[in-house]
Tab-separated table of C-alpha atoms in Angstrom:
chain	number	residue	atom	x	y	z
A	1	MET	CA	31.001	83.526	32.085
A	2	LYS	CA	33.032	82.439	29.087
A	3	LYS	CA	35.316	80.389	31.334
A	4	HIS	CA	32.363	78.550	32.860
A	5	LEU	CA	30.919	77.889	29.415
A	6	LEU	CA	34.284	76.597	28.146
A	7	LYS	CA	34.580	74.281	31.155
A	8	ALA	CA	31.076	72.941	30.544
A	9	ILE	CA	31.875	72.203	26.900
A	10	ILE	CA	35.131	70.462	27.787
A	11	PHE	CA	33.384	68.413	30.490
A	12	SER	CA	30.673	67.367	28.021
A	13	LEU	CA	33.233	66.303	25.437
A	14	VAL	CA	35.097	64.245	28.010
A	15	MET	CA	31.892	62.543	29.101
A	16	LEU	CA	30.901	61.774	25.500
A	17	THR	CA	34.347	60.391	24.805
A	18	GLY	CA	34.129	58.158	27.849
A	19	ILE	CA	30.694	56.900	26.895
A	20	GLY	CA	31.862	56.279	23.347
A	21	CYS	CA	34.540	53.949	24.650
A	22	ASP	CA	32.130	51.875	26.742
A	23	ASP	CA	30.952	48.443	25.593
A	24	PHE	CA	27.440	48.721	24.145
A	25	GLY	CA	26.917	44.982	24.667
A	26	ASP	CA	24.273	43.589	22.324
A	27	ILE	CA	22.502	46.896	21.711
A	28	ASN	CA	23.516	46.775	18.037
A	29	VAL	CA	22.497	43.154	17.566
A	30	ASN	CA	19.201	42.772	15.730
A	31	PRO	CA	17.282	39.927	17.417
A	32	ASN	CA	15.025	39.645	14.361
A	33	ASN	CA	17.936	39.007	12.003
A	34	PRO	CA	19.973	36.180	13.575
A	35	VAL	CA	23.441	35.421	12.305
A	36	LYS	CA	22.925	31.688	12.817
A	37	VAL	CA	19.780	29.650	12.263
A	38	SER	CA	19.075	26.057	13.196
A	39	PRO	CA	18.367	23.529	10.425
A	40	SER	CA	15.184	22.432	12.204
A	41	THR	CA	13.810	25.970	12.038
A	42	LEU	CA	14.631	26.167	8.337
A	43	LEU	CA	12.858	22.866	7.712
A	44	THR	CA	9.737	23.924	9.592
A	45	ASN	CA	9.651	27.219	7.711
A	46	SER	CA	9.963	25.510	4.329
A	47	LEU	CA	7.279	22.927	5.120
A	48	ARG	CA	4.818	25.687	5.960
A	49	VAL	CA	4.993	26.844	2.335
A	50	ILE	CA	3.161	23.637	1.364
A	51	ASP	CA	0.000	25.230	2.714
A	52	GLY	CA	0.141	27.894	0.008
A	53	VAL	CA	0.507	25.225	-2.683
A	54	LEU	CA	-2.435	23.159	-1.484
A	55	ASN	CA	-4.741	26.130	-1.045
A	56	ASN	CA	-3.987	28.226	-4.101
A	57	GLU	CA	-7.183	30.036	-5.094
A	58	THR	CA	-6.252	30.683	-8.711
A	59	THR	CA	-5.832	27.055	-9.642
A	60	GLU	CA	-9.087	26.104	-7.953
A	61	LEU	CA	-10.711	28.546	-10.354
A	62	TYR	CA	-8.697	27.589	-13.437
A	63	VAL	CA	-9.719	23.933	-13.157
A	64	GLN	CA	-13.292	25.185	-12.642
A	65	HIS	CA	-14.011	23.333	-9.424
A	66	LEU	CA	-15.207	26.642	-7.997
A	67	SER	CA	-16.781	29.780	-9.417
A	68	SER	CA	-16.475	33.292	-8.036
A	69	THR	CA	-19.688	34.784	-6.708
A	70	GLN	CA	-18.478	38.377	-6.362
A	71	TYR	CA	-15.035	39.217	-7.713
A	72	THR	CA	-14.630	37.336	-10.973
A	73	ASP	CA	-11.294	38.632	-12.284
A	74	GLY	CA	-9.562	35.349	-11.394
A	75	SER	CA	-12.130	33.180	-13.177
A	76	ARG	CA	-12.056	35.478	-16.225
A	77	TYR	CA	-8.257	35.211	-16.484
A	78	VAL	CA	-7.812	38.937	-15.931
A	79	THR	CA	-4.925	38.269	-13.556
A	80	VAL	CA	-2.322	37.025	-15.995
A	81	ASN	CA	0.964	37.875	-14.295
A	82	PHE	CA	2.327	35.401	-11.773
A	83	ASP	CA	5.925	34.822	-10.732
A	84	PHE	CA	7.861	32.117	-8.923
A	85	ASN	CA	10.247	34.370	-6.995
A	86	SER	CA	8.736	33.587	-3.596
A	87	PHE	CA	9.526	29.879	-4.020
A	88	TYR	CA	13.189	30.572	-4.747
A	89	THR	CA	13.669	33.160	-2.008
A	90	GLY	CA	11.567	31.249	0.515
A	91	ALA	CA	11.231	27.471	0.772
A	92	LEU	CA	13.908	26.557	-1.759
A	93	ALA	CA	16.431	28.939	-0.193
A	94	ASP	CA	15.746	27.462	3.241
A	95	LEU	CA	16.144	23.904	1.969
A	96	GLN	CA	19.380	24.737	0.165
A	97	HIS	CA	20.681	26.332	3.356
A	98	ILE	CA	19.965	23.082	5.217
A	99	ILE	CA	22.036	21.223	2.637
A	100	ASP	CA	24.854	23.753	2.887
A	101	LEU	CA	24.944	23.650	6.701
A	102	ASN	CA	25.114	19.863	6.690
A	103	THR	CA	27.753	19.740	3.965
A	104	ASP	CA	30.199	22.466	5.022
A	105	GLU	CA	32.935	21.038	7.249
A	106	THR	CA	32.825	24.138	9.448
A	107	THR	CA	29.095	23.865	10.229
A	108	LYS	CA	28.087	20.222	9.822
A	109	ALA	CA	28.921	19.310	13.424
A	110	ASP	CA	26.695	22.067	14.825
A	111	ALA	CA	23.965	21.082	12.344
A	112	LEU	CA	23.659	17.658	13.998
A	113	SER	CA	21.084	19.207	16.328
A	114	GLY	CA	18.656	18.787	13.444
A	115	GLY	CA	19.325	15.077	12.879
A	116	SER	CA	22.083	13.200	11.087
A	117	ASN	CA	23.756	15.195	8.333
A	118	ALA	CA	22.793	12.694	5.655
A	119	ASN	CA	19.154	12.503	6.723
A	120	GLN	CA	18.754	16.271	6.806
A	121	ILE	CA	20.226	16.592	3.338
A	122	ALA	CA	17.974	13.787	2.078
A	123	VAL	CA	14.785	15.437	3.367
A	124	ALA	CA	15.860	18.799	1.956
A	125	ARG	CA	16.454	17.207	-1.465
A	126	ILE	CA	13.029	15.553	-1.399
A	127	MET	CA	11.258	18.799	-0.558
A	128	LYS	CA	13.281	20.731	-3.131
A	129	SER	CA	12.055	18.228	-5.716
A	130	TYR	CA	8.488	18.718	-4.523
A	131	PHE	CA	8.639	22.508	-4.941
A	132	PHE	CA	10.558	22.389	-8.229
A	133	ASN	CA	7.835	20.120	-9.626
A	134	VAL	CA	5.187	22.635	-8.598
A	135	ILE	CA	7.154	25.423	-10.265
A	136	THR	CA	7.898	23.705	-13.565
A	137	ASP	CA	4.355	22.372	-13.929
A	138	ALA	CA	3.057	25.915	-13.520
A	139	TRP	CA	5.677	27.865	-15.506
A	140	GLY	CA	7.426	25.350	-17.775
A	141	PRO	CA	11.144	26.105	-18.274
A	142	VAL	CA	12.548	27.593	-15.050
A	143	PRO	CA	15.945	27.935	-13.342
A	144	TYR	CA	16.892	24.523	-11.987
A	145	SER	CA	20.418	23.208	-12.514
A	146	GLU	CA	22.016	26.614	-11.857
A	147	ALA	CA	19.473	27.841	-9.306
A	148	LEU	CA	19.990	28.648	-5.608
A	149	GLN	CA	23.614	29.726	-5.836
A	150	GLY	CA	22.909	33.128	-4.347
A	151	ARG	CA	25.513	35.792	-4.983
A	152	ALA	CA	27.639	33.341	-6.913
A	153	LEU	CA	25.156	33.384	-9.787
A	154	PHE	CA	22.478	36.052	-10.028
A	155	ASN	CA	21.309	35.025	-13.498
A	156	PRO	CA	20.883	31.234	-13.634
A	157	SER	CA	19.932	29.690	-16.937
A	158	TYR	CA	16.496	28.192	-17.553
A	159	ASP	CA	16.212	24.423	-17.974
A	160	ASP	CA	13.552	22.790	-20.126
A	161	GLN	CA	11.037	20.470	-18.515
A	162	GLN	CA	12.650	17.322	-19.835
A	163	ALA	CA	15.888	18.185	-18.040
A	164	ILE	CA	14.030	19.224	-14.891
A	165	TYR	CA	11.997	16.018	-14.694
A	166	SER	CA	15.152	13.995	-15.243
A	167	GLY	CA	16.754	15.909	-12.390
A	168	LEU	CA	13.747	15.354	-10.113
A	169	PHE	CA	13.882	11.580	-10.595
A	170	SER	CA	17.625	11.580	-9.919
A	171	GLU	CA	17.306	13.756	-6.810
A	172	LEU	CA	14.556	11.638	-5.285
A	173	LYS	CA	16.479	8.407	-5.838
A	174	GLY	CA	19.691	9.959	-4.533
A	175	ALA	CA	17.946	11.303	-1.441
A	176	VAL	CA	16.582	7.891	-0.468
A	177	ALA	CA	19.941	6.226	-1.146
A	178	GLN	CA	21.814	8.566	1.201
A	179	MET	CA	19.577	8.037	4.247
A	180	ASP	CA	21.899	6.568	6.843
A	181	GLY	CA	19.748	5.125	9.608
A	182	GLY	CA	20.880	7.868	11.984
A	183	PRO	CA	18.677	10.277	13.958
A	184	GLY	CA	15.633	11.497	12.047
A	185	VAL	CA	15.180	15.158	11.198
A	186	GLU	CA	13.968	17.718	13.722
A	187	GLY	CA	11.425	20.424	12.947
A	188	ASP	CA	9.403	18.005	10.834
A	189	PHE	CA	5.698	18.470	11.561
A	190	LEU	CA	4.809	16.585	8.377
A	191	LEU	CA	6.169	13.091	9.090
A	192	GLY	CA	7.562	13.483	12.581
A	193	GLY	CA	11.130	12.769	11.502
A	194	ASP	CA	10.239	9.226	10.376
A	195	MET	CA	12.883	8.536	7.733
A	196	ALA	CA	11.179	5.346	6.526
A	197	MET	CA	8.120	7.427	5.687
A	198	TRP	CA	10.275	10.049	4.002
A	199	ALA	CA	11.686	7.308	1.766
A	200	LYS	CA	8.179	6.137	0.880
A	201	PHE	CA	7.120	9.707	0.245
A	202	ALA	CA	10.034	10.229	-2.149
A	203	ASN	CA	9.246	7.011	-4.028
A	204	THR	CA	5.567	7.940	-4.258
A	205	LEU	CA	6.443	11.345	-5.661
A	206	ARG	CA	8.488	9.536	-8.324
A	207	MET	CA	5.400	7.514	-9.240
A	208	VAL	CA	3.249	10.635	-9.490
A	209	TYR	CA	5.837	12.453	-11.589
A	210	ALA	CA	6.096	9.400	-13.847
A	211	LEU	CA	2.353	9.511	-14.432
A	212	ARG	CA	2.578	13.156	-15.387
A	213	LEU	CA	5.332	12.278	-17.848
A	214	SER	CA	3.574	9.236	-19.314
A	215	GLU	CA	2.092	10.936	-22.377
A	216	VAL	CA	5.364	12.675	-23.218
A	217	ASP	CA	7.978	9.998	-22.568
A	218	GLU	CA	6.233	6.672	-22.009
A	219	GLY	CA	9.445	4.658	-21.707
A	220	THR	CA	10.986	6.770	-18.971
A	221	ALA	CA	7.661	7.086	-17.197
A	222	LYS	CA	7.114	3.320	-17.104
A	223	SER	CA	10.662	2.646	-15.913
A	224	GLU	CA	10.514	5.231	-13.117
A	225	PHE	CA	7.030	4.167	-12.040
A	226	THR	CA	7.826	0.477	-11.716
A	227	ASP	CA	11.164	1.141	-10.036
A	228	ALA	CA	9.563	3.484	-7.479
A	229	LEU	CA	6.759	1.030	-6.806
A	230	SER	CA	9.183	-1.797	-6.120
A	231	ALA	CA	11.246	0.445	-3.835
A	232	GLY	CA	8.280	0.970	-1.508
A	233	VAL	CA	5.588	3.643	-1.628
A	234	ILE	CA	2.903	5.149	0.584
A	235	GLY	CA	0.310	2.476	1.313
A	236	GLU	CA	-3.245	2.472	2.583
A	237	GLY	CA	-3.550	4.329	5.863
A	238	GLU	CA	-0.174	6.044	5.368
A	239	ASP	CA	-1.307	9.211	3.631
A	240	VAL	CA	1.115	12.120	3.814
A	241	MET	CA	-1.067	14.898	5.169
A	242	TYR	CA	-0.493	18.575	5.832
A	243	PRO	CA	-1.847	19.179	9.343
A	244	TYR	CA	-3.941	22.152	10.364
A	245	LEU	CA	-4.680	23.257	13.903
A	246	ALA	CA	-7.776	24.735	15.499
A	247	GLU	CA	-5.895	27.909	16.427
A	248	THR	CA	-6.367	30.822	14.053
A	249	ALA	CA	-2.690	31.124	13.095
A	250	ASN	CA	-2.578	27.571	11.746
A	251	GLN	CA	-6.114	26.818	10.597
A	252	ASN	CA	-7.061	25.929	7.052
A	253	PRO	CA	-7.230	29.249	5.142
A	254	TRP	CA	-10.267	28.101	3.161
A	255	TYR	CA	-12.133	27.474	6.381
A	256	ALA	CA	-11.158	30.955	7.550
A	257	ASP	CA	-12.407	32.470	4.283
A	258	PHE	CA	-15.832	30.890	4.661
A	259	ILE	CA	-16.369	31.986	8.261
A	260	THR	CA	-17.617	35.409	7.187
A	261	ARG	CA	-17.677	35.338	3.363
A	262	THR	CA	-19.195	33.356	0.512
A	263	ASP	CA	-16.975	34.388	-2.384
A	264	TRP	CA	-16.781	30.931	-3.950
A	265	ALA	CA	-19.497	28.453	-4.923
A	266	ILE	CA	-19.418	25.054	-6.598
A	267	SER	CA	-19.022	25.659	-10.321
A	268	LEU	CA	-21.649	24.781	-12.898
A	269	PRO	CA	-19.099	22.923	-15.094
A	270	LEU	CA	-18.235	20.602	-12.201
A	271	VAL	CA	-21.882	19.947	-11.354
A	272	ASP	CA	-22.698	19.285	-15.027
A	273	VAL	CA	-20.048	16.565	-15.081
A	274	MET	CA	-20.918	14.918	-11.762
A	275	LYS	CA	-24.720	14.968	-11.829
A	276	PRO	CA	-25.241	12.724	-14.882
A	277	LEU	CA	-22.857	10.198	-13.323
A	278	ASN	CA	-24.754	10.215	-10.018
A	279	ASP	CA	-21.387	10.807	-8.416
A	280	PRO	CA	-21.885	10.392	-4.647
A	281	ARG	CA	-19.107	12.867	-3.898
A	282	LEU	CA	-21.250	15.760	-5.108
A	283	SER	CA	-23.350	15.768	-1.929
A	284	VAL	CA	-20.125	16.028	0.080
A	285	TYR	CA	-18.604	18.715	-2.103
A	286	ALA	CA	-21.622	20.997	-1.910
A	287	ASP	CA	-24.748	21.751	0.079
A	288	PRO	CA	-28.116	21.954	-1.722
A	289	ALA	CA	-29.141	25.364	-3.054
A	290	PRO	CA	-31.796	26.651	-0.595
A	291	ASN	CA	-34.331	27.520	-3.302
A	292	TYR	CA	-34.097	24.118	-5.011
A	293	GLY	CA	-33.204	21.464	-2.468
A	294	ASP	CA	-30.465	20.008	-4.657
A	295	VAL	CA	-26.985	21.011	-5.780
A	296	ARG	CA	-26.933	23.878	-8.286
A	297	GLY	CA	-23.690	25.108	-9.791
A	298	MET	CA	-22.590	28.704	-10.179
A	299	PRO	CA	-21.940	29.810	-13.794
A	300	TYR	CA	-18.234	30.203	-14.389
A	301	GLY	CA	-16.410	33.351	-15.440
A	302	ILE	CA	-19.342	35.721	-15.798
A	303	ILE	CA	-19.033	39.466	-15.249
A	304	ASP	CA	-22.303	40.030	-13.371
A	305	ALA	CA	-21.878	37.205	-10.837
A	306	GLY	CA	-23.245	39.365	-8.033
A	307	ASP	CA	-26.672	39.416	-9.707
A	308	ILE	CA	-27.219	35.726	-8.870
A	309	PRO	CA	-28.693	35.364	-5.334
A	310	ASN	CA	-26.940	33.042	-2.901
A	311	ASP	CA	-30.169	31.071	-2.490
A	312	GLU	CA	-29.918	30.020	-6.137
A	313	ILE	CA	-26.531	28.310	-5.934
A	314	SER	CA	-24.634	25.725	-3.872
A	315	PHE	CA	-21.712	26.473	-1.636
A	316	PRO	CA	-19.078	23.984	-0.444
A	317	GLY	CA	-20.377	21.481	2.079
A	318	PHE	CA	-19.904	23.266	5.383
A	319	PRO	CA	-19.777	20.186	7.685
A	320	ALA	CA	-16.818	18.891	5.688
A	321	TRP	CA	-15.205	22.318	5.530
A	322	ALA	CA	-15.602	22.854	9.258
A	323	GLU	CA	-13.421	19.810	9.847
A	324	CYS	CA	-10.679	21.478	7.829
A	325	SER	CA	-10.165	24.121	10.522
A	326	ALA	CA	-8.206	21.511	12.447
A	327	GLY	CA	-8.012	18.956	9.679
A	328	TYR	CA	-5.616	17.893	6.957
A	329	ARG	CA	-4.810	18.183	3.275
A	330	ASP	CA	-3.365	15.200	1.423
A	331	LEU	CA	-0.087	16.022	-0.313
A	332	LEU	CA	-0.396	13.068	-2.658
A	333	SER	CA	-4.021	13.552	-3.663
A	334	GLY	CA	-3.421	16.275	-6.191
A	335	ALA	CA	-0.653	17.836	-4.146
A	336	VAL	CA	1.801	17.837	-6.999
A	337	LEU	CA	-0.705	19.843	-8.980
A	338	TYR	CA	-0.413	23.567	-8.479
A	339	GLY	CA	-3.349	23.736	-6.108
A	340	GLY	CA	-4.693	20.218	-5.905
A	341	SER	CA	-7.897	18.720	-4.617
A	342	ARG	CA	-9.683	19.829	-1.510
A	343	SER	CA	-10.097	17.798	1.665
């Protein structure tokens, strides 16, 4: 019996040894963690982050365009802790990786699948400037000049806003200057790889940033504004829009929120400003309150918001909002604000 048992053990060990020497093929390769990634995929992924900038709920409340009808912590500034980590580890990291792939001599040839090296780098620089502007306008001094170095520098220094704005102007001008007339970028659902439009977009961002700087450094603001304008900017009928689709995965998140909920109404402060001016946009922004037949704003930042019946207040104009399910948001109509205006 012992002999048979010993033979069985030896046979099992031999079999295990043989199996251990076999080629496992790709069984240990994680398909969800690729070793290589295409620049076009990185660009698409970074552009999708724009949606979160345009549709940020907190800033819609902080500028008092909307008021909460149920959960009022946001409008009462109870939520005070926000961080910018997701920008650095998400969109900005992707854009920096595009630049690295198109700069490194060992990868730049393979990266040509995403467009010419120079054009890919240019678009990545423009979008980095876009996101850095969002970050600094929201948080002030942030990592900029030493940012995005990964393991090479885990603790980048913080730059003040003057240095950051100076860097943004320089980056946008440098990006346009390096466009080489080669193939446009792939993975670009924003402008379809049209490099002429990317140049106009960069120049228009310079104009917007100059306006934001005008009350702090009038000389620099005027110089950058006029220079950008003369270089060529987005004209009438050329709006840079973030596209939404009718499918659930890519529809406007505000539209999705209002399908089954009514957590936000037009704010009383906004209505109090627009009504005396007979502003025609008010009837587009909001539907009449059912009990009154005209637009009535929701008081802002109150604790007992749920005590006010829905029939007493006005909600966003639903015909206009319905279009947003497969509609657009304008990146240059408040897009550089952390949140921006609503389509």
